[in-house]
Coordinates of C-alpha atoms and ligand atoms in Angstrom, one line a residue:
M23 CA -3.6 -24.7 6.7
F24 CA -4.9 -21.9 9.0
E25 CA -3.7 -23.3 12.3
S26 CA -1.0 -20.7 12.3
I27 CA -0.9 -17.7 9.9
G28 CA 2.4 -16.2 8.8
F29 CA 2.4 -12.4 8.4
I30 CA 5.4 -10.5 6.9
G31 CA 5.3 -6.6 6.9
L32 CA 4.0 -5.2 10.1
G33 CA 3.9 -1.6 9.1
M34 CA 1.1 1.0 8.9
M35 CA -1.2 -1.5 7.2
G36 CA 0.2 -4.9 8.3
L37 CA 0.2 -4.2 12.0
P38 CA -3.6 -3.4 12.3
M39 CA -4.5 -6.1 9.8
S40 CA -2.5 -8.8 11.7
K41 CA -4.2 -7.6 14.9
H42 CA -7.6 -8.4 13.5
L43 CA -6.4 -12.0 12.9
L44 CA -5.1 -12.2 16.4
D45 CA -8.3 -10.7 17.8
A46 CA -10.3 -13.4 15.9
G47 CA -8.3 -16.0 17.8
Y48 CA -5.7 -17.0 15.2
N49 CA -2.1 -17.7 16.0
V50 CA 0.0 -15.2 14.0
V51 CA 3.7 -15.7 13.3
G52 CA 5.0 -12.3 12.3
Y53 CA 8.2 -10.8 10.8
D54 CA 9.5 -7.4 9.9
V55 CA 13.0 -6.0 9.3
D56 CA 12.1 -3.2 11.7
P57 CA 12.5 -4.4 15.4
E58 CA 10.0 -1.7 16.5
A59 CA 7.3 -3.1 14.2
C60 CA 8.0 -6.6 15.6
S61 CA 7.7 -5.3 19.2
K62 CA 4.3 -3.7 18.5
A63 CA 3.0 -7.0 16.9
K64 CA 4.4 -8.9 19.9
A65 CA 2.5 -6.6 22.2
N66 CA -0.7 -7.5 20.2
G67 CA -0.1 -11.2 20.8
A68 CA 1.9 -12.3 17.7
N69 CA 4.8 -14.7 17.8
I70 CA 7.8 -13.2 16.1
A71 CA 10.1 -15.2 13.8
S72 CA 13.7 -14.3 12.9
S73 CA 13.3 -14.5 9.1
P74 CA 10.6 -14.9 6.3
R75 CA 11.9 -18.5 6.1
E76 CA 11.0 -19.2 9.7
V77 CA 7.6 -17.6 9.2
A78 CA 6.9 -20.0 6.3
E79 CA 8.1 -22.9 8.4
R80 CA 5.7 -22.0 11.1
G81 CA 2.7 -20.5 9.3
N82 CA 0.4 -21.4 6.3
P83 CA -0.8 -19.4 4.6
V84 CA 1.9 -16.7 4.6
I85 CA 0.6 -13.1 4.2
T86 CA 2.9 -10.4 2.9
I87 CA 2.2 -6.6 2.8
L88 CA 5.4 -4.9 2.0
P89 CA 6.5 -1.6 0.4
N90 CA 7.0 -2.8 -3.2
S91 CA 7.5 -5.8 -5.6
E92 CA 11.3 -5.8 -5.4
I93 CA 11.1 -6.3 -1.6
V94 CA 8.4 -8.9 -2.1
E95 CA 10.6 -10.9 -4.5
D96 CA 13.6 -10.7 -2.0
V97 CA 11.3 -11.9 0.8
V98 CA 9.9 -14.8 -1.2
F99 CA 13.1 -15.9 -3.1
G100 CA 15.9 -14.9 -0.7
D101 CA 18.1 -17.6 1.0
E102 CA 16.2 -16.9 4.2
G103 CA 13.0 -16.3 2.2
V104 CA 9.5 -17.8 2.2
M105 CA 10.1 -20.3 -0.5
A106 CA 13.0 -21.8 1.4
G107 CA 10.9 -22.4 4.5
A108 CA 7.5 -23.3 3.0
A109 CA 6.2 -26.8 2.8
E110 CA 5.1 -28.2 -0.6
G111 CA 1.6 -27.1 -1.5
S112 CA 1.5 -24.2 1.0
V113 CA -0.1 -20.8 0.2
L114 CA 1.2 -17.2 -0.2
I115 CA -1.3 -14.3 0.1
E116 CA 0.4 -11.2 -1.3
M117 CA -1.3 -8.0 -0.2
T118 CA 1.3 -5.4 -1.2
T119 CA 0.3 -2.9 -3.9
A120 CA 2.6 -4.6 -6.4
Y121 CA 3.5 -4.8 -10.0
P122 CA 1.3 -7.5 -11.7
M123 CA 4.1 -8.8 -14.0
S124 CA 6.2 -9.5 -10.8
T125 CA 3.2 -11.2 -9.3
L126 CA 2.9 -13.5 -12.3
K127 CA 6.6 -14.3 -12.0
I128 CA 6.3 -15.1 -8.3
A129 CA 3.2 -17.3 -8.9
K130 CA 5.1 -19.3 -11.6
E131 CA 8.2 -19.8 -9.4
L132 CA 6.0 -21.0 -6.5
E133 CA 4.6 -23.7 -8.7
K134 CA 8.1 -25.4 -8.5
K135 CA 7.2 -26.2 -4.9
S136 CA 3.5 -26.8 -5.7
M137 CA 2.8 -23.6 -3.8
R138 CA -0.3 -21.5 -4.7
M139 CA -0.8 -17.8 -4.6
L140 CA -3.5 -15.1 -4.3
D141 CA -2.7 -11.5 -4.9
A142 CA -5.0 -9.5 -2.6
P143 CA -4.1 -5.8 -2.3
V144 CA -6.2 -3.5 -0.2
S145 CA -7.9 -0.1 -0.3
G146 CA -9.2 2.0 2.5
G147 CA -6.0 3.4 4.1
V148 CA -4.8 3.0 7.6
V149 CA -8.2 3.9 9.0
G150 CA -9.7 1.1 6.9
A151 CA -7.0 -1.3 8.2
E152 CA -7.7 -0.3 11.8
K153 CA -11.5 -0.6 11.5
G154 CA -11.4 -3.8 9.5
S155 CA -13.3 -2.1 6.7
L156 CA -10.8 -2.4 3.9
S157 CA -11.7 -3.3 0.3
I158 CA -9.7 -6.4 -0.6
I159 CA -9.2 -7.1 -4.3
V160 CA -8.2 -10.6 -5.0
G161 CA -6.7 -12.5 -8.0
G162 CA -6.1 -16.2 -8.2
D163 CA -7.9 -19.5 -8.5
Q164 CA -11.6 -19.5 -7.5
D165 CA -11.2 -22.5 -5.2
L166 CA -8.3 -21.0 -3.3
F167 CA -10.1 -17.7 -3.0
D168 CA -13.1 -19.5 -1.6
Q169 CA -10.9 -21.3 1.0
C170 CA -9.3 -18.0 2.1
R171 CA -12.3 -15.7 1.9
F172 CA -13.0 -15.9 5.6
L173 CA -9.5 -14.5 6.4
F174 CA -10.3 -11.5 4.1
E175 CA -13.6 -11.0 5.9
I176 CA -11.7 -10.7 9.2
M177 CA -9.5 -7.9 7.8
G178 CA -11.9 -6.2 5.4
K179 CA -15.5 -5.5 4.5
N180 CA -15.8 -5.4 0.7
I181 CA -14.1 -8.5 -0.8
F182 CA -13.8 -8.9 -4.6
H183 CA -12.5 -11.7 -6.7
M184 CA -11.3 -10.2 -10.0
G185 CA -10.1 -13.3 -11.9
A186 CA -6.7 -14.9 -12.5
V187 CA -3.6 -14.3 -10.3
G188 CA -2.3 -10.7 -10.9
S189 CA -5.7 -9.2 -11.6
G190 CA -6.0 -8.0 -8.0
H191 CA -2.8 -6.0 -8.4
T192 CA -3.9 -4.6 -11.7
M193 CA -7.2 -3.5 -10.3
K194 CA -5.5 -1.8 -7.3
A195 CA -3.1 0.2 -9.6
V196 CA -6.1 1.4 -11.6
N197 CA -7.9 2.5 -8.4
N198 CA -4.9 4.4 -7.1
F199 CA -4.4 6.2 -10.4
L200 CA -7.9 7.6 -10.0
S201 CA -7.4 8.3 -6.3
G202 CA -4.2 10.3 -7.2
C203 CA -6.0 12.2 -10.0
S204 CA -8.7 13.3 -7.6
M205 CA -6.2 14.4 -5.0
V206 CA -4.2 16.5 -7.4
A207 CA -7.2 17.9 -9.3
T208 CA -9.0 18.8 -6.0
S209 CA -5.9 20.5 -4.7
E210 CA -5.7 22.6 -7.9
A211 CA -9.4 23.4 -7.7
V212 CA -9.5 24.4 -4.1
A213 CA -6.2 26.4 -4.4
L214 CA -7.7 28.4 -7.3
A215 CA -11.0 29.1 -5.5
T216 CA -9.1 30.1 -2.3
K217 CA -6.8 32.5 -4.2
A218 CA -10.0 34.0 -5.8
G219 CA -11.1 34.8 -2.3
L220 CA -13.4 31.9 -1.5
D221 CA -13.3 30.1 1.9
P222 CA -11.7 26.7 1.3
K223 CA -13.9 24.9 3.8
R224 CA -17.0 26.3 2.2
V225 CA -15.6 25.3 -1.2
V226 CA -15.1 21.7 0.0
D227 CA -18.6 21.7 1.6
V228 CA -20.1 22.5 -1.8
L229 CA -18.0 20.0 -3.7
Q230 CA -18.9 17.2 -1.3
V231 CA -22.6 17.5 -2.3
S232 CA -22.1 18.4 -6.0
T233 CA -20.8 16.7 -9.1
G234 CA -17.1 17.5 -8.3
R235 CA -17.1 15.2 -5.3
S236 CA -14.7 12.3 -4.7
Y237 CA -13.0 10.6 -1.8
S238 CA -10.7 13.6 -1.7
T239 CA -13.5 16.1 -1.1
E240 CA -15.4 13.8 1.2
W241 CA -12.6 12.6 3.4
K242 CA -9.0 13.6 2.6
F243 CA -9.6 17.4 2.4
P244 CA -11.8 17.8 5.5
R245 CA -9.7 15.4 7.6
F246 CA -6.1 16.0 6.4
V247 CA -5.7 19.1 4.3
L248 CA -7.9 21.8 5.7
T249 CA -6.8 20.8 9.2
R250 CA -3.1 21.0 8.1
Q251 CA -2.5 17.5 9.6
F252 CA -1.5 15.6 6.4
D253 CA -1.0 12.6 8.7
D254 CA -3.0 10.2 6.4
G255 CA -0.4 7.3 6.9
F256 CA 0.1 6.7 3.1
R257 CA 3.5 8.1 2.1
I258 CA 4.1 10.0 -1.1
E259 CA 6.9 7.6 -1.9
L260 CA 4.5 4.7 -1.8
F261 CA 1.9 6.6 -3.9
N262 CA 4.6 7.4 -6.4
K263 CA 5.4 3.6 -6.6
D264 CA 1.7 2.9 -7.4
L265 CA 1.7 5.4 -10.2
D266 CA 4.9 3.8 -11.5
I267 CA 3.1 0.5 -11.6
L268 CA 0.2 2.0 -13.5
T269 CA 2.3 3.8 -16.1
R270 CA 4.6 0.7 -16.6
L271 CA 1.5 -1.4 -17.2
G272 CA 0.3 1.2 -19.7
R273 CA 3.6 0.9 -21.6
E274 CA 3.6 -2.9 -21.3
L275 CA 0.0 -3.1 -22.7
K276 CA 0.4 -0.2 -25.2
V277 CA -2.4 1.8 -23.7
P278 CA -1.9 5.6 -23.8
M279 CA -1.9 7.0 -20.2
F280 CA -1.6 10.8 -20.7
T281 CA -3.2 11.8 -17.4
A282 CA -1.5 9.0 -15.4
N283 CA 1.9 10.0 -16.6
M284 CA 1.3 13.6 -15.7
I285 CA 0.1 12.8 -12.2
H286 CA 3.1 10.5 -11.9
Q287 CA 5.4 13.4 -12.8
I288 CA 3.8 15.6 -10.1
F289 CA 4.3 12.9 -7.4
G290 CA 7.9 12.3 -8.8
F291 CA 8.5 16.1 -8.5
A292 CA 7.2 16.0 -4.9
L293 CA 9.7 13.2 -4.2
S294 CA 12.6 15.3 -5.5
Q295 CA 11.5 18.1 -3.1
G296 CA 11.8 15.8 -0.1
Y297 CA 8.1 15.0 0.3
G298 CA 8.7 11.2 0.1
P299 CA 8.1 10.4 3.8
K300 CA 5.1 12.7 4.1
G301 CA 1.5 11.6 3.8
H302 CA 0.2 11.7 0.2
T303 CA -2.4 14.4 1.1
S304 CA 0.6 16.8 1.4
I305 CA 0.6 16.9 -2.4
A306 CA -1.8 19.7 -1.7
Q307 CA 1.0 21.6 0.0
L308 CA 3.1 21.4 -3.1
I309 CA 0.3 22.9 -5.1
E310 CA -0.1 25.6 -2.5
E311 CA 3.5 26.5 -3.0
W312 CA 3.1 26.8 -6.7
A313 CA -0.2 28.8 -6.4
D314 CA 1.2 30.9 -3.5
V315 CA -1.9 30.3 -1.4
K316 CA -2.8 28.3 1.8
M317 CA -5.9 26.1 2.0
E318 CA -6.8 26.3 5.7
E319 CA -10.1 26.2 7.5
Ligands
NAD410 P1 5.0 0.6 5.8 O1 6.3 1.1 5.2 O2 4.4 1.3 6.9 O3 5.1 -0.9 6.1 C1 5.9 -1.8 5.3 C2 6.6 -2.7 6.3 O4 7.4 -3.6 5.6 C3 7.5 -1.8 7.3 O5 7.2 -2.1 8.6 C4 8.9 -2.3 6.9 O6 9.8 -2.3 7.9 C5 8.6 -3.7 6.4 N1 9.7 -4.2 5.5 C6 10.4 -3.6 4.5 N2 11.3 -4.4 4.0 C7 11.1 -5.6 4.5 C8 11.7 -6.9 4.4 N3 12.7 -7.1 3.5 N4 11.3 -7.9 5.2 C9 10.3 -7.7 6.1 N5 9.7 -6.5 6.3 C10 10.1 -5.5 5.5 O7 4.0 0.7 4.5 P2 2.4 0.5 4.5 O8 1.8 1.9 4.5 O9 2.0 -0.5 5.6 O10 2.1 -0.1 3.1 C11 2.4 -1.5 2.8 C12 1.8 -1.8 1.4 O11 0.4 -1.5 1.4 C13 2.4 -0.9 0.3 O12 2.6 -1.7 -0.8 C14 1.4 0.2 0.1 O13 1.4 0.7 -1.2 C15 0.1 -0.6 0.4 N6 -1.0 0.3 0.9 C16 -0.8 1.2 1.8 C17 -1.9 2.0 2.3 C18 -1.8 3.1 3.3 O14 -2.7 3.9 3.5 N7 -0.6 3.2 4.0 C19 -3.2 1.8 1.7 C20 -3.4 0.7 0.8 C21 -2.3 0.0 0.4

């Protein structure tokens, strides 16, 4: 293990994360359905495989960071998938923001080939992936976590072991629920203050050092909203998927999730209005439309 590392999903997050492994001297065998993503990884020094199966034949562990659980299942179980190519006893490190029940199903199936799995979703955005400063939130057996920890330390800064397989994905969904709440609530708050005649930059300056602060006031508003850039690299369609995971979990576990369902509806509405491919901070633009005001520095 670790002579050659498989890496599937070379997108906004996977590309910089795999580059850290390459820069640390590891051989990386990459794959993505998008040829452009493969070219970029190749330029970074990765070897490119023609299928997930070939990645698993040539790399152990295999890391996946893909859009959602359905795609992860296809990539793992497909005819040309990871399981078809992996040797008995090899390891899957699944870093997608994924549905924990799907993660448990994958871990169970992998056992048929004595394969082991860690779920290890990340937080910190594209900037965190580029800087190697991600939080990496891991579920799975302690001994496997201990063996793989050094890989996480190459790609991230704050590494947590949460417990059994699936617990990393649960924790990530919980985090993104709060992240979505603060983004929507801050948008409403700043829109209201702006319409009341206050300067939005000044409003955010105050919030940043007062009890209304959050990652949205500290980073997302100054960097992406007030500048009108909205190029945060985390698409509304992916954020909506994360809220879908959280609300599904709420139903599954019979936990009322009033706020989560409301925030999910707002992101769902944004999708219906064509916001899907935009950065998630553009949810502020939707709220601007409703409030008929512009939050601009
Ligand atoms: P992305 O769309 O940029 O990257 C996903 C990559 O997977 C793409 O390059 C795509 O071509 C590839 N892909 C899709 N289907 C595939 C398949 N069948 N086989 C191989 N490759 C396939 O998305 P991203 O922003 O990098 O996000 C990846 C995951 O990380 C998501 O689950 C997301 O929720 C999570 N995440 C994203 C961020 C962020 O800020 N972008 C932050 C934390 C977590």
